[in-house]
Short mmCIF file of C-alpha atoms in Angstrom, two decimals:
data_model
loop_
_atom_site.label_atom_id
_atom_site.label_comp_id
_atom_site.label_asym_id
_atom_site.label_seq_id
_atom_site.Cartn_x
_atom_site.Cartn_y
_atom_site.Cartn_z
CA UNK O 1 73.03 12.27 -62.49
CA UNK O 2 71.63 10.37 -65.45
CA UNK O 3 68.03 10.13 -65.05
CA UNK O 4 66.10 13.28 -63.82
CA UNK O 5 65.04 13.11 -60.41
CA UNK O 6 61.37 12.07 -58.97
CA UNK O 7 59.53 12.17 -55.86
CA UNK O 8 60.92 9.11 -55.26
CA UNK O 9 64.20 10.09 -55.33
CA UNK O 10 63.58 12.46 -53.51
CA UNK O 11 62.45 10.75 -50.39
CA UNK O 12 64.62 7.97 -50.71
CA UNK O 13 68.04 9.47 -50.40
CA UNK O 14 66.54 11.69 -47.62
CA UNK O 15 65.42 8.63 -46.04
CA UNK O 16 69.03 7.34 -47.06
CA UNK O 17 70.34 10.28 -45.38
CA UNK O 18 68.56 10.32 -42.22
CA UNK O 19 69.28 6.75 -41.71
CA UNK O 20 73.81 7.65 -41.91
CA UNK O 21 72.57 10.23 -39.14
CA UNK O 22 70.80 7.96 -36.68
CA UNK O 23 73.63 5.15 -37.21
CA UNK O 24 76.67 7.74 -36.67
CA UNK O 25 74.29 8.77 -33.31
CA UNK O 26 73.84 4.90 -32.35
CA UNK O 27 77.55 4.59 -32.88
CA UNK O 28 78.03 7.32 -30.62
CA UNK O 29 75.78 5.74 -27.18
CA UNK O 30 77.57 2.47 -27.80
CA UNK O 31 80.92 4.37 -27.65
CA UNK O 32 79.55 6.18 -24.54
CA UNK O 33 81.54 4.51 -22.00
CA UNK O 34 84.52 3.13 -23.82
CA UNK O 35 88.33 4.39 -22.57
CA UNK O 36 91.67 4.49 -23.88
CA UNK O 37 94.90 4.71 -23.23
CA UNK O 38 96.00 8.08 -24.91
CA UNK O 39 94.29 11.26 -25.71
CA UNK O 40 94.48 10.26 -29.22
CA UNK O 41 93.44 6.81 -28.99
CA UNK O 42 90.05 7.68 -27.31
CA UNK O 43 86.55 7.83 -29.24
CA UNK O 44 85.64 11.32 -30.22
CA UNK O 45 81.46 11.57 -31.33
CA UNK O 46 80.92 11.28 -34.84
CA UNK O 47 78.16 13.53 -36.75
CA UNK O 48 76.97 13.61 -40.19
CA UNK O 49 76.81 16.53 -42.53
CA UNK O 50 73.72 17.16 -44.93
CA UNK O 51 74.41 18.75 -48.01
CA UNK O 52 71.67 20.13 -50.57
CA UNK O 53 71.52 18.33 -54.23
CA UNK O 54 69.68 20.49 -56.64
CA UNK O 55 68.63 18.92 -59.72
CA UNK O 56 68.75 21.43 -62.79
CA UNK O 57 66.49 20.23 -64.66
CA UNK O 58 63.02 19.07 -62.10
CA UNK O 59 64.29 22.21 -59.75
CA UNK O 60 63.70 19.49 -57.20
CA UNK O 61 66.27 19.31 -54.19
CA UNK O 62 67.05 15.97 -52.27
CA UNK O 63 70.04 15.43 -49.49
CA UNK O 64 73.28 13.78 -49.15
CA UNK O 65 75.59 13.37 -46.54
CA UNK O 66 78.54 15.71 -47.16
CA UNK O 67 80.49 13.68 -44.77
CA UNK O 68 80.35 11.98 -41.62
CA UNK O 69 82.70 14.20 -39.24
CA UNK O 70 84.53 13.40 -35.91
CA UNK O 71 83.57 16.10 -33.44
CA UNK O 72 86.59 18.02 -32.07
CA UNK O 73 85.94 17.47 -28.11
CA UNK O 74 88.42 16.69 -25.80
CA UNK O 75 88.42 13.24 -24.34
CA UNK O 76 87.54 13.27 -20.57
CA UNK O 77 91.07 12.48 -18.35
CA UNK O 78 89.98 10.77 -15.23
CA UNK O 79 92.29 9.57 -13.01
CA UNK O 80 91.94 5.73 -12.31
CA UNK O 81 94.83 3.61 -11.35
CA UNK O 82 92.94 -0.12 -11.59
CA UNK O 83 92.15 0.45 -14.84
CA UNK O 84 94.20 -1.62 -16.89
CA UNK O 85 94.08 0.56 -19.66
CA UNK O 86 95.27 3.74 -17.06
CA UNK O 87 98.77 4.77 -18.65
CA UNK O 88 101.83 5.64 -16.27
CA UNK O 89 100.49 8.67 -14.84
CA UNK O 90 97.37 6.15 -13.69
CA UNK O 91 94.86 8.17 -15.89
CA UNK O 92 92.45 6.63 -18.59
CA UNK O 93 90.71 8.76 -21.37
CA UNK O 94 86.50 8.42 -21.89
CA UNK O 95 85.01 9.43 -24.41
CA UNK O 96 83.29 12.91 -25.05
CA UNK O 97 79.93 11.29 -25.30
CA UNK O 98 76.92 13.68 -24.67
CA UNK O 99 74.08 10.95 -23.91
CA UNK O 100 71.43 13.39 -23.72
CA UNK O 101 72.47 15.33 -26.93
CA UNK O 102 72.75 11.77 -28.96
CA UNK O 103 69.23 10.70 -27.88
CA UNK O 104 68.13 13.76 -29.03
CA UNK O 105 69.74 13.50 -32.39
CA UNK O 106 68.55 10.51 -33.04
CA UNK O 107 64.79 11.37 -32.06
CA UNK O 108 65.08 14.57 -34.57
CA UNK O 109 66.45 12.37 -37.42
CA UNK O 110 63.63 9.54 -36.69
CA UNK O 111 61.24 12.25 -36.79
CA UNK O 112 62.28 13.72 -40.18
CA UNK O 113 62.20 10.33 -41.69
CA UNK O 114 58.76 9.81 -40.23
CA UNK O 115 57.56 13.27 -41.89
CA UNK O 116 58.90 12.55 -45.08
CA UNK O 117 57.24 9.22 -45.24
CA UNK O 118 54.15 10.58 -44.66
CA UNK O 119 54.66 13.22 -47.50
CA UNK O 120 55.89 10.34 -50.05
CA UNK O 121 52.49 8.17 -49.16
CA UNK O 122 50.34 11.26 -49.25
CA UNK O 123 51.97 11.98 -52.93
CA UNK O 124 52.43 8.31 -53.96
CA UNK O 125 48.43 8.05 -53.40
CA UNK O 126 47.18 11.17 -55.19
CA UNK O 127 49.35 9.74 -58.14
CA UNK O 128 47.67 6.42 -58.25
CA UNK O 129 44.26 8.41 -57.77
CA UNK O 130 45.87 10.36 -61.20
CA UNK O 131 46.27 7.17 -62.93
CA UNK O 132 43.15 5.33 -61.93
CA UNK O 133 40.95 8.35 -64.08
CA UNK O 134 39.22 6.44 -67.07
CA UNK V 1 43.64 19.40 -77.31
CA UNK V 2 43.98 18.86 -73.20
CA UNK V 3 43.67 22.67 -72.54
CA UNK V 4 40.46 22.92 -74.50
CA UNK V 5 39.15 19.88 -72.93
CA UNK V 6 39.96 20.24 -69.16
CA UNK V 7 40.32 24.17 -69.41
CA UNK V 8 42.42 25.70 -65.99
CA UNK V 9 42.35 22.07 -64.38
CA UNK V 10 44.77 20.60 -66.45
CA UNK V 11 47.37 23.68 -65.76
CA UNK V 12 46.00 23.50 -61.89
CA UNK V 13 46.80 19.77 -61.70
CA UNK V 14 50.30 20.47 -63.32
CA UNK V 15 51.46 23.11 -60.98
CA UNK V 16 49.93 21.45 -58.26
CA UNK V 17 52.29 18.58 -59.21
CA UNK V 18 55.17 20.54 -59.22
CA UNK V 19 54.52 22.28 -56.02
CA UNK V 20 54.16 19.00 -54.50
CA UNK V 21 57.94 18.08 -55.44
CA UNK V 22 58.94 21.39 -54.29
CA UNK V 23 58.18 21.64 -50.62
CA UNK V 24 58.66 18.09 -49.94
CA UNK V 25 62.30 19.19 -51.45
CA UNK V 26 61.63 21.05 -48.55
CA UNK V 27 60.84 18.33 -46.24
CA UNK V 28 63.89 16.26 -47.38
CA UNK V 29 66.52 19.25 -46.67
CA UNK V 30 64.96 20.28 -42.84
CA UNK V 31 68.40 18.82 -41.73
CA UNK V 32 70.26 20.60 -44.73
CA UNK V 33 72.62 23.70 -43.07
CA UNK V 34 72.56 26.87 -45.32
CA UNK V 35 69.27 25.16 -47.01
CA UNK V 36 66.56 27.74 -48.18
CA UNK V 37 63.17 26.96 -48.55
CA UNK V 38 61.34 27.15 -51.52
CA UNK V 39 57.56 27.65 -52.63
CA UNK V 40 55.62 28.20 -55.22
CA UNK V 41 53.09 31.37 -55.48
CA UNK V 42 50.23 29.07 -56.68
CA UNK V 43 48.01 32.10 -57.68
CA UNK V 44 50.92 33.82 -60.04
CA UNK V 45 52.28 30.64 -61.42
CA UNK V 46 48.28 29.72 -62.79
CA UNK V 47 47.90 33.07 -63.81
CA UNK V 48 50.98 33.09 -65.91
CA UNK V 49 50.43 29.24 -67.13
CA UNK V 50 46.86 30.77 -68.46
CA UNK V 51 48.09 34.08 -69.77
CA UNK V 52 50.26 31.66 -71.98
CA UNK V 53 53.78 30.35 -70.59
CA UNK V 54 54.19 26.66 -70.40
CA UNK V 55 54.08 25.21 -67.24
CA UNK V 56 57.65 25.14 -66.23
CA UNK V 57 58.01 27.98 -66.77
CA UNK V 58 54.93 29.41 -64.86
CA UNK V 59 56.48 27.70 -62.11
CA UNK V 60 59.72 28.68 -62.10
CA UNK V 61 58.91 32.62 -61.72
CA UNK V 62 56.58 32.10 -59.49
CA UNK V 63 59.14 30.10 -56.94
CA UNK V 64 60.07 32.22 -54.05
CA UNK V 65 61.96 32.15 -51.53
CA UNK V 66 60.38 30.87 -47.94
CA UNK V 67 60.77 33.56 -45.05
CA UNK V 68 61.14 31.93 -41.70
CA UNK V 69 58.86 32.85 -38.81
CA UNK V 70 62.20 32.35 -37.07
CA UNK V 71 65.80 32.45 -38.22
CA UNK V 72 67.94 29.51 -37.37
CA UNK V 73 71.71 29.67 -36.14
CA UNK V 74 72.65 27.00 -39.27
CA UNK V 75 70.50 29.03 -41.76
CA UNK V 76 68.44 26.99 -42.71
CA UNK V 77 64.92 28.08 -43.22
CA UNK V 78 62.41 25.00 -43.39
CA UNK V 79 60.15 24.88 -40.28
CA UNK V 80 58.15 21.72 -40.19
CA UNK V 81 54.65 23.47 -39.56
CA UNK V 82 54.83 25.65 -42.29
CA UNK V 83 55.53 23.03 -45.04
CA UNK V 84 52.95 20.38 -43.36
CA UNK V 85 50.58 22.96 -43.42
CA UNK V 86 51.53 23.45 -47.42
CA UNK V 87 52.14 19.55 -48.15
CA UNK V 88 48.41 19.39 -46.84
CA UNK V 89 46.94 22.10 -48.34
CA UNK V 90 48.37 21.49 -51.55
CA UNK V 91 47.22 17.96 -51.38
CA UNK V 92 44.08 18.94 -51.12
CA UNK V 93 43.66 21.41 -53.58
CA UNK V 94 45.36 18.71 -55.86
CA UNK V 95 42.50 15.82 -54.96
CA UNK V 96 39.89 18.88 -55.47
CA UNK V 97 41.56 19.44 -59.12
CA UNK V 98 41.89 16.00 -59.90
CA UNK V 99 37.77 15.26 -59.08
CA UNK V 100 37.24 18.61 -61.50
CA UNK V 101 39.24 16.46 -64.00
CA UNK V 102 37.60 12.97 -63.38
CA UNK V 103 33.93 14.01 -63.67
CA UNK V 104 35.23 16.26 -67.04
CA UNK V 105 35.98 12.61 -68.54
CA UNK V 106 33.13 11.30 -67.36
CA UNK V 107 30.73 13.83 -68.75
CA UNK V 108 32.36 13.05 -71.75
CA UNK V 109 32.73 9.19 -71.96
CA UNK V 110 28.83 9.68 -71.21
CA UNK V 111 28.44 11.76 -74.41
CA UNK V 112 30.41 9.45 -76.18
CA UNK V 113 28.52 6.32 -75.38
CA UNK V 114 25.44 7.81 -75.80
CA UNK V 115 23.83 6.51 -72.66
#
């Protein structure tokens, strides 16, 4: 990285970070009913992974996604013959979509943005209280 | 020139600055797996900063590592209470510092206007 990290910086790409979480868990409920054809074809959750960034010279740490990973659960075979997706056997594949466990995910990740929010405004002010000394 | 003028408040206000960046490092990483929390011994790292070190370097001996109340199954060890609790605290003792600093200048704008 060119220019040595800030506070700033800091918060941002955590807020950057937290913000890939909560869309990969909205992405997730709006897949939460969808089917498919094959096993293969179906939806499978998606969840991001949060790396540390250390900055050598500040020793200040900040976030970024590692990735954004599909989970590995097996599609849900239900056996429904008017579906038109429903392949020869008559069975359609939903997708592995833990409701509960996405609202959850996405109430943690708005609560870490919320705290570090708070901890940027609380620093951003006792700066501009530094500055404002004549 | 600043040492003599604003004595251990100028090395307070640095650390205190520094600490700041540190635990909300600390905030930014609670989703972090494998992340460990850091802090800095606020006590050790003024003591060294007066006994002579510059201020980076105060700071980075006195960093520690954070020891969880609890140990997570991801490992990572920031608990939100405990680095609130520090965010705040170290706030504070940064606004106290800075008000040691800000009636230092005043005291001596006053001496230098003469009024």
């Amino acid at each position: 990285m060119a220019s040595p990290m800030n506070l700033f910086t800091v918060a941002q790409r955590s807020m950057s970070a937290q913000l890939v979480r909560m869309n990969s868990a909205a992405s997730n409920l709006a897949n939460a009913g969808s089917v498919a054809a094959t096993e293969d074809k179906a939806y499978r959750p998606m969840r991001a992974v949060f790396a540390e960034q250390l900055d050598q010279a500040t020793g200040l740490s900040t976030v970024r996604v590692a990735g954004v990973h599909r989970t590995d659960a097996a599609p849900v075979k239900r056996h429904d013959p008017t579906n038109p997706m429903a392949d020869a056997e008559g069975n359609i594949f939903e997708s592995p979509v833990d409701q509960n466990a996405e609202m959850v995910e996405m109430l943690e990740s708005s609560r870490q943005y919320q705290n570090m929010v708070e901890a940027l405004q609380t620093a951003k002010q006792l700066m501009l209280e530094t500055m404002r000394i004549k | 020139m600043s040492d003599t003028i604003f004595g251990i408040h100028g090395a307070a206000l640095e650390l205190r600055s520094q600490r700041m960046g540190l635990i909300a490092s600390n905030i930014a990483n609670a989703g972090t797996p494998g992340y460990k929390a850091r802090d800095i011994d606020f006590a050790s790292a003024l003591k060294a900063r007066m006994a002579g070190s510059d201020s980076d370097q105060a700071a980075s001996t006195a960093t520690l590592y954070r020891v969880p109340v609890m140990p997570s199954l991801d490992g990572n060890t920031v608990e939100m209470a405990t680095e609130q609790t520090a965010f705040a605290e170290n706030a504070v003792g940064y606004s106290a510092t800075l008000s040691f600093i800000r009636s230092r200048v005043e005291t001596l704008s006053r001496a230098m206007k003469g009024d």
